[in-house]
Amino acid sequence: MNRFFYPILTIILIFLSSCNLNVDGIKSFFNSRKEVGKKTEIVKKEVTTPKIKNGEVKYYYKSGKVKSIVNFKDNKKVGVSHTFYKTGEKQYEIPYVDGMKDGKVIWFYRSGKVYRTTEFRRGKKTGYQRKYYENGKLKSENFYKNSLLSTGLREISNTGKVKAVPHIVIQKINQLKTSQTYIVRLKLSNLSKKVTFYNGELIDGKFFPENGRGFMEIPSKKGVADIKFHINKGFQLNNTLHIIAVETTYYKNKRLLSKNIPISVRNPN
């Protein structure tokens, strides 16, 4: 039966090519053969022309309420988009230029008061991110450059007092006599457990990728990290550790701290 199949298929394809086939959404057909036992099955694949978005597009929650309103130009987001809570109040305003966040992104309380503003330039956080209490008073501010986190986070209590900034605490533990091990223990002065330590130097002395990408994370447990050195008898260790700490604060900000730790220790014979 298969010896008659290909001439018949050729005739069908010639017939189809001579027709002016015009089906909505279908650009072309591709026929492929799949062997099933001793039979040949024709698998028909469709390639559709992607729809280009232009103008206002609304997205909805399952409840039917509007989730967001976005403007497009040639599939790229433009203008200010609006996102809403499930209960209907405005949640975000996000300005776009050529598909990228550009300008001040504003997050609102359900009351309509501003909760947080973040400045963007060409899709990257560049400028200040500020948070506010619902009464309009400043709660915190931090600076970003090209989406890199900066040192200098300021947090302010609801009474107007600037909160204290913790520092990296260093504890050096000498176990050379028992195990030829020297330990440098790291923690924060406020004993925060929500901190991640990295080995490396800050970019331009004050910037760091918020997710730590490109830097070596130091394993830690409950806010404490140990760096262990094995020093054989008769050898000496001279080094400087460059430590970076990223703390998630009570106000849910990222605080960036750093410290250089000189080490000079000898394991005698």
PDB file of N, CA and C in Angstrom, residues 57-115:
ATOM      1  N   VAL A  57      -4.664  47.649  26.570  1.00  0.00           N
ATOM      2  CA  VAL A  57      -5.025  46.248  26.810  1.00  0.00           C
ATOM      3  C   VAL A  57      -5.362  46.090  28.286  1.00  0.00           C
ATOM      4  N   LYS A  58      -6.488  45.442  28.572  1.00  0.00           N
ATOM      5  CA  LYS A  58      -6.902  45.213  29.954  1.00  0.00           C
ATOM      6  C   LYS A  58      -6.729  43.736  30.317  1.00  0.00           C
ATOM      7  N   TYR A  59      -6.242  43.498  31.541  1.00  0.00           N
ATOM      8  CA  TYR A  59      -6.105  42.147  32.082  1.00  0.00           C
ATOM      9  C   TYR A  59      -7.026  42.035  33.294  1.00  0.00           C
ATOM     10  N   TYR A  60      -7.538  40.819  33.535  1.00  0.00           N
ATOM     11  CA  TYR A  60      -8.581  40.655  34.547  1.00  0.00           C
ATOM     12  C   TYR A  60      -8.237  39.545  35.538  1.00  0.00           C
ATOM     13  N   TYR A  61      -8.730  39.721  36.779  1.00  0.00           N
ATOM     14  CA  TYR A  61      -8.715  38.635  37.758  1.00  0.00           C
ATOM     15  C   TYR A  61      -9.799  37.621  37.378  1.00  0.00           C
ATOM     16  N   LYS A  62      -9.739  36.447  37.982  1.00  0.00           N
ATOM     17  CA  LYS A  62     -10.760  35.431  37.719  1.00  0.00           C
ATOM     18  C   LYS A  62     -12.144  35.911  38.126  1.00  0.00           C
ATOM     19  N   SER A  63     -12.184  36.848  39.076  1.00  0.00           N
ATOM     20  CA  SER A  63     -13.465  37.395  39.527  1.00  0.00           C
ATOM     21  C   SER A  63     -14.112  38.283  38.470  1.00  0.00           C
ATOM     22  N   GLY A  64     -13.338  38.661  37.450  1.00  0.00           N
ATOM     23  CA  GLY A  64     -13.847  39.568  36.426  1.00  0.00           C
ATOM     24  C   GLY A  64     -13.424  41.005  36.629  1.00  0.00           C
ATOM     25  N   LYS A  65     -12.845  41.320  37.788  1.00  0.00           N
ATOM     26  CA  LYS A  65     -12.386  42.688  38.037  1.00  0.00           C
ATOM     27  C   LYS A  65     -11.077  42.949  37.293  1.00  0.00           C
ATOM     28  N   VAL A  66     -10.876  44.205  36.940  1.00  0.00           N
ATOM     29  CA  VAL A  66      -9.677  44.579  36.190  1.00  0.00           C
ATOM     30  C   VAL A  66      -8.436  44.428  37.074  1.00  0.00           C
ATOM     31  N   LYS A  67      -7.426  43.720  36.552  1.00  0.00           N
ATOM     32  CA  LYS A  67      -6.168  43.538  37.263  1.00  0.00           C
ATOM     33  C   LYS A  67      -5.161  44.617  36.863  1.00  0.00           C
ATOM     34  N   SER A  68      -5.076  44.908  35.564  1.00  0.00           N
ATOM     35  CA  SER A  68      -4.148  45.930  35.098  1.00  0.00           C
ATOM     36  C   SER A  68      -4.590  46.481  33.750  1.00  0.00           C
ATOM     37  N   ILE A  69      -4.141  47.697  33.462  1.00  0.00           N
ATOM     38  CA  ILE A  69      -4.385  48.348  32.177  1.00  0.00           C
ATOM     39  C   ILE A  69      -3.029  48.781  31.631  1.00  0.00           C
ATOM     40  N   VAL A  70      -2.683  48.276  30.444  1.00  0.00           N
ATOM     41  CA  VAL A  70      -1.364  48.517  29.866  1.00  0.00           C
ATOM     42  C   VAL A  70      -1.523  49.037  28.442  1.00  0.00           C
ATOM     43  N   ASN A  71      -0.722  50.013  28.087  1.00  0.00           N
ATOM     44  CA  ASN A  71      -0.709  50.538  26.716  1.00  0.00           C
ATOM     45  C   ASN A  71       0.488  49.975  25.955  1.00  0.00           C
ATOM     46  N   PHE A  72       0.242  49.602  24.706  1.00  0.00           N
ATOM     47  CA  PHE A  72       1.284  49.020  23.867  1.00  0.00           C
ATOM     48  C   PHE A  72       1.451  49.807  22.574  1.00  0.00           C
ATOM     49  N   LYS A  73       2.672  49.756  22.057  1.00  0.00           N
ATOM     50  CA  LYS A  73       2.951  50.222  20.707  1.00  0.00           C
ATOM     51  C   LYS A  73       3.886  49.214  20.067  1.00  0.00           C
ATOM     52  N   ASP A  74       3.364  48.508  19.065  1.00  0.00           N
ATOM     53  CA  ASP A  74       4.141  47.458  18.394  1.00  0.00           C
ATOM     54  C   ASP A  74       4.700  46.457  19.389  1.00  0.00           C
ATOM     55  N   ASN A  75       3.825  45.981  20.273  1.00  0.00           N
ATOM     56  CA  ASN A  75       4.143  44.952  21.277  1.00  0.00           C
ATOM     57  C   ASN A  75       5.019  45.447  22.419  1.00  0.00           C
ATOM     58  N   LYS A  76       5.360  46.707  22.466  1.00  0.00           N
ATOM     59  CA  LYS A  76       6.175  47.242  23.557  1.00  0.00           C
ATOM     60  C   LYS A  76       5.308  48.120  24.454  1.00  0.00           C
ATOM     61  N   LYS A  77       5.499  47.973  25.766  1.00  0.00           N
ATOM     62  CA  LYS A  77       4.746  48.779  26.720  1.00  0.00           C
ATOM     63  C   LYS A  77       5.194  50.239  26.635  1.00  0.00           C
ATOM     64  N   VAL A  78       4.208  51.123  26.629  1.00  0.00           N
ATOM     65  CA  VAL A  78       4.497  52.559  26.582  1.00  0.00           C
ATOM     66  C   VAL A  78       3.545  53.279  27.528  1.00  0.00           C
ATOM     67  N   GLY A  79       3.915  54.501  27.902  1.00  0.00           N
ATOM     68  CA  GLY A  79       3.050  55.280  28.783  1.00  0.00           C
ATOM     69  C   GLY A  79       2.994  54.704  30.187  1.00  0.00           C
ATOM     70  N   VAL A  80       1.982  55.090  30.930  1.00  0.00           N
ATOM     71  CA  VAL A  80       1.838  54.654  32.325  1.00  0.00           C
ATOM     72  C   VAL A  80       0.832  53.507  32.400  1.00  0.00           C
ATOM     73  N   SER A  81       1.278  52.369  32.933  1.00  0.00           N
ATOM     74  CA  SER A  81       0.370  51.239  33.165  1.00  0.00           C
ATOM     75  C   SER A  81      -0.156  51.317  34.590  1.00  0.00           C
ATOM     76  N   HIS A  82      -1.333  50.742  34.815  1.00  0.00           N
ATOM     77  CA  HIS A  82      -1.980  50.774  36.129  1.00  0.00           C
ATOM     78  C   HIS A  82      -2.318  49.344  36.549  1.00  0.00           C
ATOM     79  N   THR A  83      -1.961  49.011  37.776  1.00  0.00           N
ATOM     80  CA  THR A  83      -2.291  47.704  38.344  1.00  0.00           C
ATOM     81  C   THR A  83      -3.159  47.917  39.578  1.00  0.00           C
ATOM     82  N   PHE A  84      -4.126  47.018  39.785  1.00  0.00           N
ATOM     83  CA  PHE A  84      -5.114  47.200  40.847  1.00  0.00           C
ATOM     84  C   PHE A  84      -5.116  46.001  41.803  1.00  0.00           C
ATOM     85  N   TYR A  85      -5.445  46.281  43.081  1.00  0.00           N
ATOM     86  CA  TYR A  85      -5.680  45.212  44.046  1.00  0.00           C
ATOM     87  C   TYR A  85      -6.926  44.424  43.630  1.00  0.00           C
ATOM     88  N   LYS A  86      -7.052  43.218  44.168  1.00  0.00           N
ATOM     89  CA  LYS A  86      -8.232  42.407  43.866  1.00  0.00           C
ATOM     90  C   LYS A  86      -9.515  43.091  44.323  1.00  0.00           C
ATOM     91  N   THR A  87      -9.373  43.980  45.305  1.00  0.00           N
ATOM     92  CA  THR A  87     -10.540  44.698  45.823  1.00  0.00           C
ATOM     93  C   THR A  87     -10.846  45.968  45.027  1.00  0.00           C
ATOM     94  N   GLY A  88     -10.029  46.241  43.981  1.00  0.00           N
ATOM     95  CA  GLY A  88     -10.331  47.331  43.068  1.00  0.00           C
ATOM     96  C   GLY A  88      -9.513  48.591  43.217  1.00  0.00           C
ATOM     97  N   GLU A  89      -8.837  48.785  44.364  1.00  0.00           N
ATOM     98  CA  GLU A  89      -8.051  50.003  44.551  1.00  0.00           C
ATOM     99  C   GLU A  89      -6.751  49.944  43.725  1.00  0.00           C
ATOM    100  N   LYS A  90      -6.248  51.113  43.359  1.00  0.00           N
ATOM    101  CA  LYS A  90      -5.010  51.156  42.587  1.00  0.00           C
ATOM    102  C   LYS A  90      -3.827  50.681  43.427  1.00  0.00           C
ATOM    103  N   GLN A  91      -2.974  49.837  42.831  1.00  0.00           N
ATOM    104  CA  GLN A  91      -1.808  49.308  43.533  1.00  0.00           C
ATOM    105  C   GLN A  91      -0.498  49.884  42.990  1.00  0.00           C
ATOM    106  N   TYR A  92      -0.358  49.923  41.662  1.00  0.00           N
ATOM    107  CA  TYR A  92       0.871  50.416  41.042  1.00  0.00           C
ATOM    108  C   TYR A  92       0.573  51.402  39.931  1.00  0.00           C
ATOM    109  N   GLU A  93       1.528  52.298  39.703  1.00  0.00           N
ATOM    110  CA  GLU A  93       1.635  53.077  38.476  1.00  0.00           C
ATOM    111  C   GLU A  93       3.054  52.875  37.959  1.00  0.00           C
ATOM    112  N   ILE A  94       3.174  52.390  36.721  1.00  0.00           N
ATOM    113  CA  ILE A  94       4.498  52.099  36.172  1.00  0.00           C
ATOM    114  C   ILE A  94       4.652  52.796  34.818  1.00  0.00           C
ATOM    115  N   PRO A  95       5.582  53.756  34.702  1.00  0.00           N
ATOM    116  CA  PRO A  95       5.818  54.418  33.415  1.00  0.00           C
ATOM    117  C   PRO A  95       6.770  53.587  32.546  1.00  0.00           C
ATOM    118  N   TYR A  96       6.427  53.488  31.262  1.00  0.00           N
ATOM    119  CA  TYR A  96       7.258  52.745  30.309  1.00  0.00           C
ATOM    120  C   TYR A  96       7.650  53.631  29.140  1.00  0.00           C
ATOM    121  N   VAL A  97       8.858  53.423  28.662  1.00  0.00           N
ATOM    122  CA  VAL A  97       9.331  54.035  27.425  1.00  0.00           C
ATOM    123  C   VAL A  97       9.975  52.940  26.591  1.00  0.00           C
ATOM    124  N   ASP A  98       9.415  52.708  25.422  1.00  0.00           N
ATOM    125  CA  ASP A  98       9.969  51.709  24.506  1.00  0.00           C
ATOM    126  C   ASP A  98      10.110  50.337  25.171  1.00  0.00           C
ATOM    127  N   GLY A  99       9.103  49.969  25.977  1.00  0.00           N
ATOM    128  CA  GLY A  99       9.076  48.646  26.598  1.00  0.00           C
ATOM    129  C   GLY A  99       9.849  48.529  27.891  1.00  0.00           C
ATOM    130  N   MET A 100      10.479  49.608  28.344  1.00  0.00           N
ATOM    131  CA  MET A 100      11.282  49.551  29.569  1.00  0.00           C
ATOM    132  C   MET A 100      10.740  50.531  30.610  1.00  0.00           C
ATOM    133  N   LYS A 101      10.844  50.141  31.883  1.00  0.00           N
ATOM    134  CA  LYS A 101      10.460  51.052  32.946  1.00  0.00           C
ATOM    135  C   LYS A 101      11.358  52.287  32.890  1.00  0.00           C
ATOM    136  N   ASP A 102      10.734  53.450  32.910  1.00  0.00           N
ATOM    137  CA  ASP A 102      11.506  54.679  32.816  1.00  0.00           C
ATOM    138  C   ASP A 102      10.722  55.788  33.517  1.00  0.00           C
ATOM    139  N   GLY A 103      11.238  56.223  34.652  1.00  0.00           N
ATOM    140  CA  GLY A 103      10.534  57.215  35.460  1.00  0.00           C
ATOM    141  C   GLY A 103      10.297  56.686  36.856  1.00  0.00           C
ATOM    142  N   LYS A 104       9.293  57.219  37.527  1.00  0.00           N
ATOM    143  CA  LYS A 104       9.031  56.872  38.926  1.00  0.00           C
ATOM    144  C   LYS A 104       7.896  55.851  39.018  1.00  0.00           C
ATOM    145  N   VAL A 105       8.228  54.664  39.513  1.00  0.00           N
ATOM    146  CA  VAL A 105       7.222  53.635  39.773  1.00  0.00           C
ATOM    147  C   VAL A 105       6.635  53.888  41.157  1.00  0.00           C
ATOM    148  N   ILE A 106       5.310  53.926  41.245  1.00  0.00           N
ATOM    149  CA  ILE A 106       4.640  54.265  42.505  1.00  0.00           C
ATOM    150  C   ILE A 106       3.762  53.097  42.956  1.00  0.00           C
ATOM    151  N   TRP A 107       3.935  52.708  44.213  1.00  0.00           N
ATOM    152  CA  TRP A 107       3.114  51.671  44.831  1.00  0.00           C
ATOM    153  C   TRP A 107       2.250  52.353  45.898  1.00  0.00           C
ATOM    154  N   PHE A 108       0.941  52.057  45.875  1.00  0.00           N
ATOM    155  CA  PHE A 108      -0.008  52.729  46.750  1.00  0.00           C
ATOM    156  C   PHE A 108      -0.529  51.808  47.860  1.00  0.00           C
ATOM    157  N   TYR A 109      -0.824  52.408  49.004  1.00  0.00           N
ATOM    158  CA  TYR A 109      -1.665  51.746  49.994  1.00  0.00           C
ATOM    159  C   TYR A 109      -3.078  51.633  49.408  1.00  0.00           C
ATOM    160  N   ARG A 110      -3.891  50.773  49.988  1.00  0.00           N
ATOM    161  CA  ARG A 110      -5.275  50.669  49.522  1.00  0.00           C
ATOM    162  C   ARG A 110      -6.047  51.973  49.742  1.00  0.00           C
ATOM    163  N   SER A 111      -5.568  52.769  50.676  1.00  0.00           N
ATOM    164  CA  SER A 111      -6.219  54.050  50.956  1.00  0.00           C
ATOM    165  C   SER A 111      -5.965  55.079  49.866  1.00  0.00           C
ATOM    166  N   GLY A 112      -5.019  54.771  48.953  1.00  0.00           N
ATOM    167  CA  GLY A 112      -4.652  55.719  47.915  1.00  0.00           C
ATOM    168  C   GLY A 112      -3.406  56.510  48.241  1.00  0.00           C
ATOM    169  N   LYS A 113      -2.911  56.405  49.489  1.00  0.00           N
ATOM    170  CA  LYS A 113      -1.681  57.075  49.883  1.00  0.00           C
ATOM    171  C   LYS A 113      -0.478  56.343  49.292  1.00  0.00           C
ATOM    172  N   VAL A 114       0.611  57.062  49.054  1.00  0.00           N
ATOM    173  CA  VAL A 114       1.812  56.467  48.461  1.00  0.00           C
ATOM    174  C   VAL A 114       2.560  55.641  49.505  1.00  0.00           C
ATOM    175  N   TYR A 115       2.863  54.386  49.147  1.00  0.00           N
ATOM    176  CA  TYR A 115       3.659  53.523  50.026  1.00  0.00           C
ATOM    177  C   TYR A 115       5.138  53.542  49.632  1.00  0.00           C
TER     178      TYR A 115
END
